[in-house]
mmCIF file of C-alpha atoms in Angstrom:
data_model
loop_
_atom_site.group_PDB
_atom_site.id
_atom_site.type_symbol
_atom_site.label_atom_id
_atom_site.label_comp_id
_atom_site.label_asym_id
_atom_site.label_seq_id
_atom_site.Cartn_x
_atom_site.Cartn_y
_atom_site.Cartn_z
ATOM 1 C CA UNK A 1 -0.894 15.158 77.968
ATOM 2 C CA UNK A 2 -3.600 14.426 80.092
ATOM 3 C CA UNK A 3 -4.279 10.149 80.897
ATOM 4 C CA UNK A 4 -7.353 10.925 78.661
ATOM 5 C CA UNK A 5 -5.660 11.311 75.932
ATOM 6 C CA UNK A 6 -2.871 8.791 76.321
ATOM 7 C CA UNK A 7 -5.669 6.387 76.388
ATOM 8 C CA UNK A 8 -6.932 7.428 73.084
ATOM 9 C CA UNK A 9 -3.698 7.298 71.245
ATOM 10 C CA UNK A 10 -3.112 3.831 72.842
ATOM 11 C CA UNK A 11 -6.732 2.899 71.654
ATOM 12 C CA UNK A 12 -5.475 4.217 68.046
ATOM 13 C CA UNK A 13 -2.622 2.167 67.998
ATOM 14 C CA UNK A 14 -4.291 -0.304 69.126
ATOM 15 C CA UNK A 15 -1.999 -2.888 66.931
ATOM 16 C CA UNK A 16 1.108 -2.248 68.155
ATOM 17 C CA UNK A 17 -0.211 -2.856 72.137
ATOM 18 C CA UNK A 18 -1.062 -6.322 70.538
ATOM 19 C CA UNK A 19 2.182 -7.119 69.087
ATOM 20 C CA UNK A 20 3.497 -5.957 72.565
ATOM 21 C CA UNK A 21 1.535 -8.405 74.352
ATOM 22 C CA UNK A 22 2.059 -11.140 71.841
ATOM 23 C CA UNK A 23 6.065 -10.231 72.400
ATOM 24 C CA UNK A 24 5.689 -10.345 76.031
ATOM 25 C CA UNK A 25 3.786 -13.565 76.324
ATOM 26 C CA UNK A 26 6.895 -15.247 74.305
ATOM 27 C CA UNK A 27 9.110 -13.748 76.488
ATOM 28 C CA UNK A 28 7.774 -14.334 79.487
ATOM 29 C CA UNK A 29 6.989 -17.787 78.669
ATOM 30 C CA UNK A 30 10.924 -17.669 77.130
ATOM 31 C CA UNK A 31 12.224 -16.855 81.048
ATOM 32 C CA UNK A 32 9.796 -19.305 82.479
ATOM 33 C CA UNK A 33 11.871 -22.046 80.764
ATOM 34 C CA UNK A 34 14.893 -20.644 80.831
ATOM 35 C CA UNK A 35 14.980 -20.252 84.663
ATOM 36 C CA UNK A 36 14.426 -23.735 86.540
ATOM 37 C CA UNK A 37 12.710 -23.781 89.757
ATOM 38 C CA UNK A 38 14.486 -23.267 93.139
ATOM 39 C CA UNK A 39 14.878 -26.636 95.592
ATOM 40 C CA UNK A 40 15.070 -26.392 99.196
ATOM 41 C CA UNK A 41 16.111 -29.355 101.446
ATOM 42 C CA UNK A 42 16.740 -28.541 105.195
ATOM 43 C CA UNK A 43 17.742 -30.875 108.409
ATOM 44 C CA UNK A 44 17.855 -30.750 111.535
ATOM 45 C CA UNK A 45 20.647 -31.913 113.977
ATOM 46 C CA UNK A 46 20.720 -31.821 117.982
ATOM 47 C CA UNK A 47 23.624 -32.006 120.050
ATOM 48 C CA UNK A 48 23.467 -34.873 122.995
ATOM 49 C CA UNK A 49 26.154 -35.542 125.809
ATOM 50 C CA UNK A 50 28.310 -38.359 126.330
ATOM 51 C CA UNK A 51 27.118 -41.564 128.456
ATOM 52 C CA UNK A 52 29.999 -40.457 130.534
ATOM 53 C CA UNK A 53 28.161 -36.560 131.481
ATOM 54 C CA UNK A 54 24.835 -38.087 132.473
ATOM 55 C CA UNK A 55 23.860 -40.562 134.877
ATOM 56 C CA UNK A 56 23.648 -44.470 133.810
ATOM 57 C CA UNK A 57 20.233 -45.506 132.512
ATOM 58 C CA UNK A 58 19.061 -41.879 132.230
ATOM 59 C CA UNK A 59 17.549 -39.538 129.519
ATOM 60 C CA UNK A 60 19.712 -37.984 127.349
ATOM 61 C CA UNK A 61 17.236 -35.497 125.832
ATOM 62 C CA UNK A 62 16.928 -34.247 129.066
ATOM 63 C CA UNK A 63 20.219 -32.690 129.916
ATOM 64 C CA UNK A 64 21.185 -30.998 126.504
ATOM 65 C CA UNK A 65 20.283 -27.794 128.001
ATOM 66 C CA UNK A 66 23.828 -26.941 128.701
ATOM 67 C CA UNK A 67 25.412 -27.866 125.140
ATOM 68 C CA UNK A 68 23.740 -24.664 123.159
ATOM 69 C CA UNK A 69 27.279 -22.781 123.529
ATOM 70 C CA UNK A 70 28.379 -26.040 121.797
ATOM 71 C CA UNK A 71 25.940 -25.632 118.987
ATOM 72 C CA UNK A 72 26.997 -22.115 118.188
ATOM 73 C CA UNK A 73 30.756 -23.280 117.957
ATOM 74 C CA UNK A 74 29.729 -25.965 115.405
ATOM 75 C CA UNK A 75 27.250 -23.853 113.248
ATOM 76 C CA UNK A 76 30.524 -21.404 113.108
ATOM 77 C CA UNK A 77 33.070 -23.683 112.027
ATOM 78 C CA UNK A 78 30.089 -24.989 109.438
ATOM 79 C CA UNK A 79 29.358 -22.192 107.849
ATOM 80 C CA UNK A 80 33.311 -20.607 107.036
ATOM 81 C CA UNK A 81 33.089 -19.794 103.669
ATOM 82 C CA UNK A 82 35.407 -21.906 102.850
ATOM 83 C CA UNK A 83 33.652 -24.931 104.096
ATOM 84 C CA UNK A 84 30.885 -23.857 102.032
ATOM 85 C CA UNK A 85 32.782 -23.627 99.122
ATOM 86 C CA UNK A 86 34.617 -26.865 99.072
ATOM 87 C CA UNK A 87 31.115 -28.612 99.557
ATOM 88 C CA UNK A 88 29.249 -26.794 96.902
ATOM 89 C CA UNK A 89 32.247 -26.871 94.437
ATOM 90 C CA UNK A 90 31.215 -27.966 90.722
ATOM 91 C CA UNK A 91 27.515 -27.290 91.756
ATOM 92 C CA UNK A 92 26.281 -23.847 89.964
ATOM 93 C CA UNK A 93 23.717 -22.480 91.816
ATOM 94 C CA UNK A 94 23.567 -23.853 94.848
ATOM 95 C CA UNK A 95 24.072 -21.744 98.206
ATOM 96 C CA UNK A 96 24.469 -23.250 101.818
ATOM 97 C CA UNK A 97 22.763 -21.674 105.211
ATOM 98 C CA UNK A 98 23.832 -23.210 108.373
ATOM 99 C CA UNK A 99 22.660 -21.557 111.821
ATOM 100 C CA UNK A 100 20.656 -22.605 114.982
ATOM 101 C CA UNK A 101 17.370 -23.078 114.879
ATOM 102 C CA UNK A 102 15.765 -20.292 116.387
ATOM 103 C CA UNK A 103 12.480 -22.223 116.935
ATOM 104 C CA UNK A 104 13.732 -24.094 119.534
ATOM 105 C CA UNK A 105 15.529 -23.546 122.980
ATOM 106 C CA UNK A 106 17.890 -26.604 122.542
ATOM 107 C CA UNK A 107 21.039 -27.150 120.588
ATOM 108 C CA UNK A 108 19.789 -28.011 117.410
ATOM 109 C CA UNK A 109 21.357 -27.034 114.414
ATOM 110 C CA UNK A 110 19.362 -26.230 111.146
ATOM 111 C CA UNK A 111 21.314 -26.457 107.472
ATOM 112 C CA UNK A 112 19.261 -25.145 104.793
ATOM 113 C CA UNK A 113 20.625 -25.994 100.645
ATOM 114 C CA UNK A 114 18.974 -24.211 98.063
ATOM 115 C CA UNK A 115 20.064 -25.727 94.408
ATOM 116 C CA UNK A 116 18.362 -25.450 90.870
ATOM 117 C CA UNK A 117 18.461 -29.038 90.547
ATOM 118 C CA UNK A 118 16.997 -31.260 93.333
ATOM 119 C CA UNK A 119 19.836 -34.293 93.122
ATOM 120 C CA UNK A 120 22.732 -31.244 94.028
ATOM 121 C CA UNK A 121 20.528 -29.895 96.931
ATOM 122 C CA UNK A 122 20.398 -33.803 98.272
ATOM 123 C CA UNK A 123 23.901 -34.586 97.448
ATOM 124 C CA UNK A 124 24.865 -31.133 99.420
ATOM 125 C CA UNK A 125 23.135 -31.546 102.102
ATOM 126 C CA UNK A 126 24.171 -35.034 102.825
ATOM 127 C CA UNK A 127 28.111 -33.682 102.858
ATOM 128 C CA UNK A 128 27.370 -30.764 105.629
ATOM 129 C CA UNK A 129 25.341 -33.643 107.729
ATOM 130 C CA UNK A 130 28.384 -35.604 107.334
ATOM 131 C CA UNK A 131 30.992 -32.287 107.839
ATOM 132 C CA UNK A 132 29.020 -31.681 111.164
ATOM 133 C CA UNK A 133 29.922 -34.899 112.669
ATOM 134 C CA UNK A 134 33.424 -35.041 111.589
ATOM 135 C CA UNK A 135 33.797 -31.186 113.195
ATOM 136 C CA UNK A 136 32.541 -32.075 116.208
ATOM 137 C CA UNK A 137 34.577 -35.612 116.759
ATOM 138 C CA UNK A 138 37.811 -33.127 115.790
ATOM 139 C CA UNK A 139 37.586 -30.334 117.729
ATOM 140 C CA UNK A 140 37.010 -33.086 120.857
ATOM 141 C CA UNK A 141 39.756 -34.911 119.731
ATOM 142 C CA UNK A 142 42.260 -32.290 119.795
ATOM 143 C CA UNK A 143 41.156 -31.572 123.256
ATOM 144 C CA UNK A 144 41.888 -34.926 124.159
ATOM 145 C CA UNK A 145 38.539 -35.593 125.807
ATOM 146 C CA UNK A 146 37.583 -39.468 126.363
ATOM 147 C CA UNK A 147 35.197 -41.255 124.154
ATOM 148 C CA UNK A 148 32.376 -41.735 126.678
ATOM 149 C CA UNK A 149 32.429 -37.914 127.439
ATOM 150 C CA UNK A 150 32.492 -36.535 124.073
ATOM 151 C CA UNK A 151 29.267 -34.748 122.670
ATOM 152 C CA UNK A 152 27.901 -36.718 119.853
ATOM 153 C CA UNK A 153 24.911 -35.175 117.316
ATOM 154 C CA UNK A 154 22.492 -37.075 116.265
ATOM 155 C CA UNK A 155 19.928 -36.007 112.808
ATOM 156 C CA UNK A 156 16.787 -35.154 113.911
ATOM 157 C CA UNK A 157 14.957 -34.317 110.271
ATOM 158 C CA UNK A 158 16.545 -35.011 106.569
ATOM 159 C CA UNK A 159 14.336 -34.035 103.312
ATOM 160 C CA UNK A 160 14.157 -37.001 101.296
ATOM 161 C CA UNK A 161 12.683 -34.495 98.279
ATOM 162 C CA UNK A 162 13.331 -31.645 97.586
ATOM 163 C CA UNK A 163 10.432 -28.401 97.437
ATOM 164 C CA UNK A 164 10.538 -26.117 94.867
ATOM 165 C CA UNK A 165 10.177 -23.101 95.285
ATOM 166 C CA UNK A 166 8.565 -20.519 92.172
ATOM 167 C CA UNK A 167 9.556 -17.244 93.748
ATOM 168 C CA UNK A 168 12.322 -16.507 91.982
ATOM 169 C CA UNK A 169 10.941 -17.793 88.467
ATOM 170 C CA UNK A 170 7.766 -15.875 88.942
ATOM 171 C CA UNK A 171 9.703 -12.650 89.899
ATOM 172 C CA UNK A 172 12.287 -13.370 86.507
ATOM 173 C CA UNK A 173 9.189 -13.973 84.392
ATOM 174 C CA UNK A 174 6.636 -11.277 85.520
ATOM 175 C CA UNK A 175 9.650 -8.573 85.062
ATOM 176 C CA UNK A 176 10.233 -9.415 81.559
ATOM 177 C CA UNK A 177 6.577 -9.283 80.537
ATOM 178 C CA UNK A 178 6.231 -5.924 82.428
ATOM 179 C CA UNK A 179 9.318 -4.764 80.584
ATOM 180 C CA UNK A 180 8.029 -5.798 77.435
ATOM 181 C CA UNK A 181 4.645 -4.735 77.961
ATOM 182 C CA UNK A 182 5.742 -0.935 78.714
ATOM 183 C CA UNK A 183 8.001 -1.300 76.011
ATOM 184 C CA UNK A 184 5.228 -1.859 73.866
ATOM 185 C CA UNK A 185 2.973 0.779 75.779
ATOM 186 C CA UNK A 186 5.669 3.840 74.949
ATOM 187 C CA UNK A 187 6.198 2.600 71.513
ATOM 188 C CA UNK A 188 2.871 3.541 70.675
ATOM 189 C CA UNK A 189 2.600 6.660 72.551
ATOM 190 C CA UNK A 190 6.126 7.695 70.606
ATOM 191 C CA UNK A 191 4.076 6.659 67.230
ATOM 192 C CA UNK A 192 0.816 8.401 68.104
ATOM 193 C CA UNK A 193 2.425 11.332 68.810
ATOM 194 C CA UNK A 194 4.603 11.128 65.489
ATOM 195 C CA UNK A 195 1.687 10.743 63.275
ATOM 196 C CA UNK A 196 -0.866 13.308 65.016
ATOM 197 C CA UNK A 197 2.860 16.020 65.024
ATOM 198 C CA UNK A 198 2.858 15.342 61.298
ATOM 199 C CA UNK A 199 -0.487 15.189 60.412
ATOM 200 C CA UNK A 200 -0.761 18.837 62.290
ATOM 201 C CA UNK A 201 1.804 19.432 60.319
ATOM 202 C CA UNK A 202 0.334 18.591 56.910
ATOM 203 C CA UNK A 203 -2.910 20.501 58.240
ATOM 204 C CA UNK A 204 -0.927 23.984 58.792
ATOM 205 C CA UNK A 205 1.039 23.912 55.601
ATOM 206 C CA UNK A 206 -2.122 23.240 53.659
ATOM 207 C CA UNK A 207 -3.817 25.988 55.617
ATOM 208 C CA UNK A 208 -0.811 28.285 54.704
ATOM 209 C CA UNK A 209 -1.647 27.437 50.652
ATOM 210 C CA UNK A 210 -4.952 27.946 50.828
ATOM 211 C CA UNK A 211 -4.539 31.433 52.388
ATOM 212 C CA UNK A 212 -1.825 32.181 50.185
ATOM 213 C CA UNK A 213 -3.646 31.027 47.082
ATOM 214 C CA UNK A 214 -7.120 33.393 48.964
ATOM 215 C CA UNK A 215 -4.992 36.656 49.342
ATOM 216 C CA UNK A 216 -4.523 38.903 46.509
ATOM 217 C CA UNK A 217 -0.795 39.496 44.473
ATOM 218 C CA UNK A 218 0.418 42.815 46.078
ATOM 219 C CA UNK A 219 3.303 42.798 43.647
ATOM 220 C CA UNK A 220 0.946 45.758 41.380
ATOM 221 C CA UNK A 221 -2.377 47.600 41.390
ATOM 222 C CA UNK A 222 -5.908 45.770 40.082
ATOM 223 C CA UNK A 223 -6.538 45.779 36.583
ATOM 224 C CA UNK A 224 -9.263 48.248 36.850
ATOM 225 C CA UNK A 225 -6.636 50.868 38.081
ATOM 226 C CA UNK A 226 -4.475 50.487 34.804
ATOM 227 C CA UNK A 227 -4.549 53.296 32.328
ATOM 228 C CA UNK A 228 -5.409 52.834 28.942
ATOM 229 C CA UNK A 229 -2.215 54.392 27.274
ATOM 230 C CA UNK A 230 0.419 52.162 25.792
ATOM 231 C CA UNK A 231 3.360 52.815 28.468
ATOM 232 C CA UNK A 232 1.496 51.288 31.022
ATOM 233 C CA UNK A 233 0.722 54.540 33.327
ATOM 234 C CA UNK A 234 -1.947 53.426 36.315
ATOM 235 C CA UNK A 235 -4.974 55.738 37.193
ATOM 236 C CA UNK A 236 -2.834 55.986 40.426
ATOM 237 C CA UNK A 237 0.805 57.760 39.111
ATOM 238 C CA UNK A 238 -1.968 60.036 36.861
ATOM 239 C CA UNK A 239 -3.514 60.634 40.254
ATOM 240 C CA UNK A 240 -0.032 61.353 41.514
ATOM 241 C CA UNK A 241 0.623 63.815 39.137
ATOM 242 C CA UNK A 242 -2.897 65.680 38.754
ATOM 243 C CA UNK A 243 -1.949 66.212 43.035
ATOM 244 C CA UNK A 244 1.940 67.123 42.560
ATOM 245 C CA UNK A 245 0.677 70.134 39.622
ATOM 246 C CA UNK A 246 -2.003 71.246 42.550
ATOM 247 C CA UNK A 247 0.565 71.309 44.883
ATOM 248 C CA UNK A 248 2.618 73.792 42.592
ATOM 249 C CA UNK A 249 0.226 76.548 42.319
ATOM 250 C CA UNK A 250 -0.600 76.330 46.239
ATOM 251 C CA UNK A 251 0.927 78.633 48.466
ATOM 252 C CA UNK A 252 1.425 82.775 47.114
ATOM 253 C CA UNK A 253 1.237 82.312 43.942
ATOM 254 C CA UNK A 254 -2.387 80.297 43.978
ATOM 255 C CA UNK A 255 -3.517 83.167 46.564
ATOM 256 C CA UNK A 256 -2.892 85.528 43.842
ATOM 257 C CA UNK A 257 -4.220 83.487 41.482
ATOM 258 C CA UNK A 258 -7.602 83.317 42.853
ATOM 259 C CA UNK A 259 -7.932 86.720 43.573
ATOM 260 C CA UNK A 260 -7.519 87.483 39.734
ATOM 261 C CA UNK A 261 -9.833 85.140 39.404
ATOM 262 C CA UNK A 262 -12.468 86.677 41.551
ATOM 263 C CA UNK A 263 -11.718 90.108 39.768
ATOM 264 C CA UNK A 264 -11.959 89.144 36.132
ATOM 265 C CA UNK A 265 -15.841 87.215 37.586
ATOM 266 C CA UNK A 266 -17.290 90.718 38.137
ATOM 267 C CA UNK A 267 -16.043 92.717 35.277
ATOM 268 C CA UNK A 268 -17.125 89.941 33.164
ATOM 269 C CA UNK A 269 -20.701 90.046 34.954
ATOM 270 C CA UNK A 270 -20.741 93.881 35.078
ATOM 271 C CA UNK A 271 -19.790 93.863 30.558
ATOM 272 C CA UNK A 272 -22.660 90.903 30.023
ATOM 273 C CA UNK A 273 -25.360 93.494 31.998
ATOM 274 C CA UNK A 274 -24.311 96.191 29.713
ATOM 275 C CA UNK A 275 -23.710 94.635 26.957
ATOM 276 C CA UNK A 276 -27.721 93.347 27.517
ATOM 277 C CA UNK A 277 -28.718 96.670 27.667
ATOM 278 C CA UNK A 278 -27.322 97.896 24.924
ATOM 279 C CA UNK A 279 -28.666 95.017 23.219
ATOM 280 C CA UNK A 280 -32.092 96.048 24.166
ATOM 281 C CA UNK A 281 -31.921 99.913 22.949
ATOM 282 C CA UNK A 282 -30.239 98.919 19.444
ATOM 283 C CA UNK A 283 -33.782 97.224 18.283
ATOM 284 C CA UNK A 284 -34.703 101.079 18.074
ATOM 285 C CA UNK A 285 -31.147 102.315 16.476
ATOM 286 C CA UNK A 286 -29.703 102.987 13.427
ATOM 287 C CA UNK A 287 -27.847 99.887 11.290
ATOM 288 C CA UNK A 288 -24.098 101.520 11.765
ATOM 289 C CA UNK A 289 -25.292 101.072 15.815
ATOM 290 C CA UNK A 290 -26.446 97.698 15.579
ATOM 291 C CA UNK A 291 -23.453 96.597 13.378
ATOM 292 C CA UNK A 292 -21.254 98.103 16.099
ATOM 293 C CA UNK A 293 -22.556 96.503 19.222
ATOM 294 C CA UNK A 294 -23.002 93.432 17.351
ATOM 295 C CA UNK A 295 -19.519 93.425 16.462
ATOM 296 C CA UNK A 296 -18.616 94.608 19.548
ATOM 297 C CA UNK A 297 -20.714 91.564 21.270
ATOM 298 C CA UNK A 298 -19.499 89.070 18.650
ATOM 299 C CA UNK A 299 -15.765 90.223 20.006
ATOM 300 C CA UNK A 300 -16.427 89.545 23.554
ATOM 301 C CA UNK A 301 -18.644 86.482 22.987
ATOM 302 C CA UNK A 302 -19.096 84.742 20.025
ATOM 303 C CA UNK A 303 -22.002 82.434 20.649
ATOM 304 C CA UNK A 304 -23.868 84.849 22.129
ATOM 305 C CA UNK A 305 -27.879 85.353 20.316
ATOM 306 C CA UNK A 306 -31.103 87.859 20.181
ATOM 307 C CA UNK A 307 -32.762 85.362 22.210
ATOM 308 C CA UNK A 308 -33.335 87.067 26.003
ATOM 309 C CA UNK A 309 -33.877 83.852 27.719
ATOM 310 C CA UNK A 310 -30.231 82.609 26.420
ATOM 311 C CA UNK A 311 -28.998 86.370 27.084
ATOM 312 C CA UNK A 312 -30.134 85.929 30.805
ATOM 313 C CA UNK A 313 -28.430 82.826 31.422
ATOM 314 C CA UNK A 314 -25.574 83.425 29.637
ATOM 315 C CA UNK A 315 -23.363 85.434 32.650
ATOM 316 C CA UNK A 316 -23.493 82.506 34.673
ATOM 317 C CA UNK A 317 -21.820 80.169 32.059
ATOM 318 C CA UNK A 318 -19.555 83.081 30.796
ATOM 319 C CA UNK A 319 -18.780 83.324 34.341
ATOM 320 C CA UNK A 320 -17.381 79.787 34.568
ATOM 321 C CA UNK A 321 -15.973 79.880 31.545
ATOM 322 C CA UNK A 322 -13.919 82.824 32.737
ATOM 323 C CA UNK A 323 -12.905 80.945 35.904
ATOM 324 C CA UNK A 324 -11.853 77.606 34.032
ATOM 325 C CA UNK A 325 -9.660 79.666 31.669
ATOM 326 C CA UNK A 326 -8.596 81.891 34.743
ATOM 327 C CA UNK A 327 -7.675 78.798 36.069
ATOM 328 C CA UNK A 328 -5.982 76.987 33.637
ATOM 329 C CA UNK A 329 -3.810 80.149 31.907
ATOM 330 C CA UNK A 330 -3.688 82.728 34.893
ATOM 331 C CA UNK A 331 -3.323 86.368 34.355
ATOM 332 C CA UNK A 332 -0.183 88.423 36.503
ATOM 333 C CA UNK A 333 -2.088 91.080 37.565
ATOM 334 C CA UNK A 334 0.141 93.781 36.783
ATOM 335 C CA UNK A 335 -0.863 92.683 32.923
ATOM 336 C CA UNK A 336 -4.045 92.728 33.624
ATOM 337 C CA UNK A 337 -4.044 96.781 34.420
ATOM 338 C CA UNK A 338 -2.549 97.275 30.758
ATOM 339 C CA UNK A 339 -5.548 96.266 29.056
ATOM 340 C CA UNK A 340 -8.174 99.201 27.893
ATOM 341 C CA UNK A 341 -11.576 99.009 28.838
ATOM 342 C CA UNK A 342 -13.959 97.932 26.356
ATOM 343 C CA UNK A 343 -16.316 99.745 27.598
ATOM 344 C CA UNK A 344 -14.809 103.310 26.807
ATOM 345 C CA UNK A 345 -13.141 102.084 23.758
ATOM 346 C CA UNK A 346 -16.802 101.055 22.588
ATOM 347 C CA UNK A 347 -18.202 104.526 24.127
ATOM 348 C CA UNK A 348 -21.745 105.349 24.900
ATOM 349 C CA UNK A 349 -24.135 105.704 22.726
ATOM 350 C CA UNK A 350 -27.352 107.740 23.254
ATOM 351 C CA UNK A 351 -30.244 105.601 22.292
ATOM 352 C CA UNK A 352 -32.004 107.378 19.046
ATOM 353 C CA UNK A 353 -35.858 108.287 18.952
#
């Protein structure tokens, strides 16, 4: 599926990307107030020496270059976890970052207390100010080191408000409203390409009826190929059977056939030309004569007449005549030498006059 086309089913369900987006506006605005804000406070400590380490009436600014080993020691011992946890106990989500500031050459110390509500990121920061003193002033005590040589710290910069901070409440929010959003965008793809499956669908089986309903039954033959008789017969078994009797008489036996056939043709032809002849000469002969070859004539063809034009033609029809009957009753030819010849039992006559 091309992007094309995706954007033309989304276009057609057009509805369901505006419940989407009405679903991930609530939501969205659901997580905005659900999740509060994040508050930072930060200070800033530096580390000074003792009255007793620099000389009387000078600067003490000016010789904390030497107490940044100091500095690390404290930001360890500040930020053990379980330090951390003992300050931030019965405070849900705050978190505690304590480390030297690496803006600045000197031993400063920066503690950074993120909180969801502003009065636990004060009241948490206020306890590690107060932890940092009370870790320094111990670890000097234990080493026994007089008052007026002991390193004090001193709070350089202390939020008085909290900032909030949006990051995190932005990220929460604009995830949820993406998640609904292509939620909402693959819904409608899934329902696009439900409807157009079964609309195809719909479309091929009524293609399938309509062709079925075009084509013709095949279960029988077409009316027009039905016999007329009562058992039902079709044009097509008579056809069947007209080709299985032809197939009988091929082979030796329709060989011989048609050769008695072609036989019986010219003796016919050769007893209609005499048979005209004689015709001819009895006009001039005696009535016994004309009886005879009239009933000799009427023997061999009883339709036959006087008339010459009918005489003429007639050899050609009694010559298919003779081949139909040939063909439908034939002859063995070892009959057909038994049978006399008309011609000598009707014997020549000698024309009179």
């Amino acid at each position: 599926m091309t992007v094309t086309q995706t954007l033309r089913g989304l276009l057609r369900r057009w509805y369901i990307l505006v419940v989407g987006l009405v679903v991930a506006i609530a939501v969205a605005a659901g997580v905005w107030s659900a999740v509060p804000p994040t508050y930072t406070r930060t200070s800033t400590q530096i580390l000074l020496p003792g009255s007793g380490m620099i000389p009387s009436g000078s600067n003490p600014y000016l010789f904390v270059g030497g107490l940044a080993p100091a500095a690390d020691i404290i930001v360890r011992g500040l930020g053990s976890k379980n330090v951390i946890e003992e300050v931030v106990q019965g405070r849900a989500g705050t978190t505690v970052q304590v480390a030297r500031d690496q803006t600045t050459s000197g031993p400063v110390i920066l503690i950074t207390v993120e909180s969801t509500s502003d009065r636990d990121a004060a009241a948490v920061l206020s306890a590690m100010n107060q932890r940092t003193a009370s870790l320094l002033d111990s670890l000097q005590a234990e080493e026994n080191i007089p008052e007026r040589r002991r390193i004090s710290v001193v709070a350089v910069s202390v939020d008085k408000r909290g900032t909030a901070e949006q990051k995190k409440r932005l990220m929460m929010t604009g995830a949820s409203g993406a998640a609904v959003l292509a939620l909402s965008v693959l819904v409608a793809s899934f329902v696009d390409g439900a409807v157009l499956r079964r609309r195809r669908a719909r479309r091929a089986a009524q293609s399938d009826e309509d062709t079925a309903s075009d084509e013709p039954a095949l279960d029988g033959p077409p009316d027009s190929e039905k016999g007329p008789g009562p058992d039902g017969a079709t044009r097509s078994e008579e056809s069947a059977q007209a080709d299985d009797e032809s197939g009988e008489t091929s082979g030796p036996d329709a060989t011989a056939a048609a050769g008695e056939e072609s036989s019986k043709g010219h003796r016919a032809e050769s007893e209609e030309d005499s048979s005209t002849d004689e015709a001819s000469d009895g006009a001039d002969g005696s009535e016994d004569t004309d009886g005879v070859d009239a009933q000799s004539l009427g023997d061999r063809d009883p339709a036959r007449t006087d008339d010459p034009e009918q005489t003429a033609v007639r050899p050609q029809a009694d010559q298919g005549s003779s081949l139909s009957r040939s063909a439908a009753s034939p002859v063995d030819p070892a009959e057909d030498t038994d049978l006399p010849d008309r011609r000598g039992d009707r014997g020549e006559r000698a024309p009179i006059g």
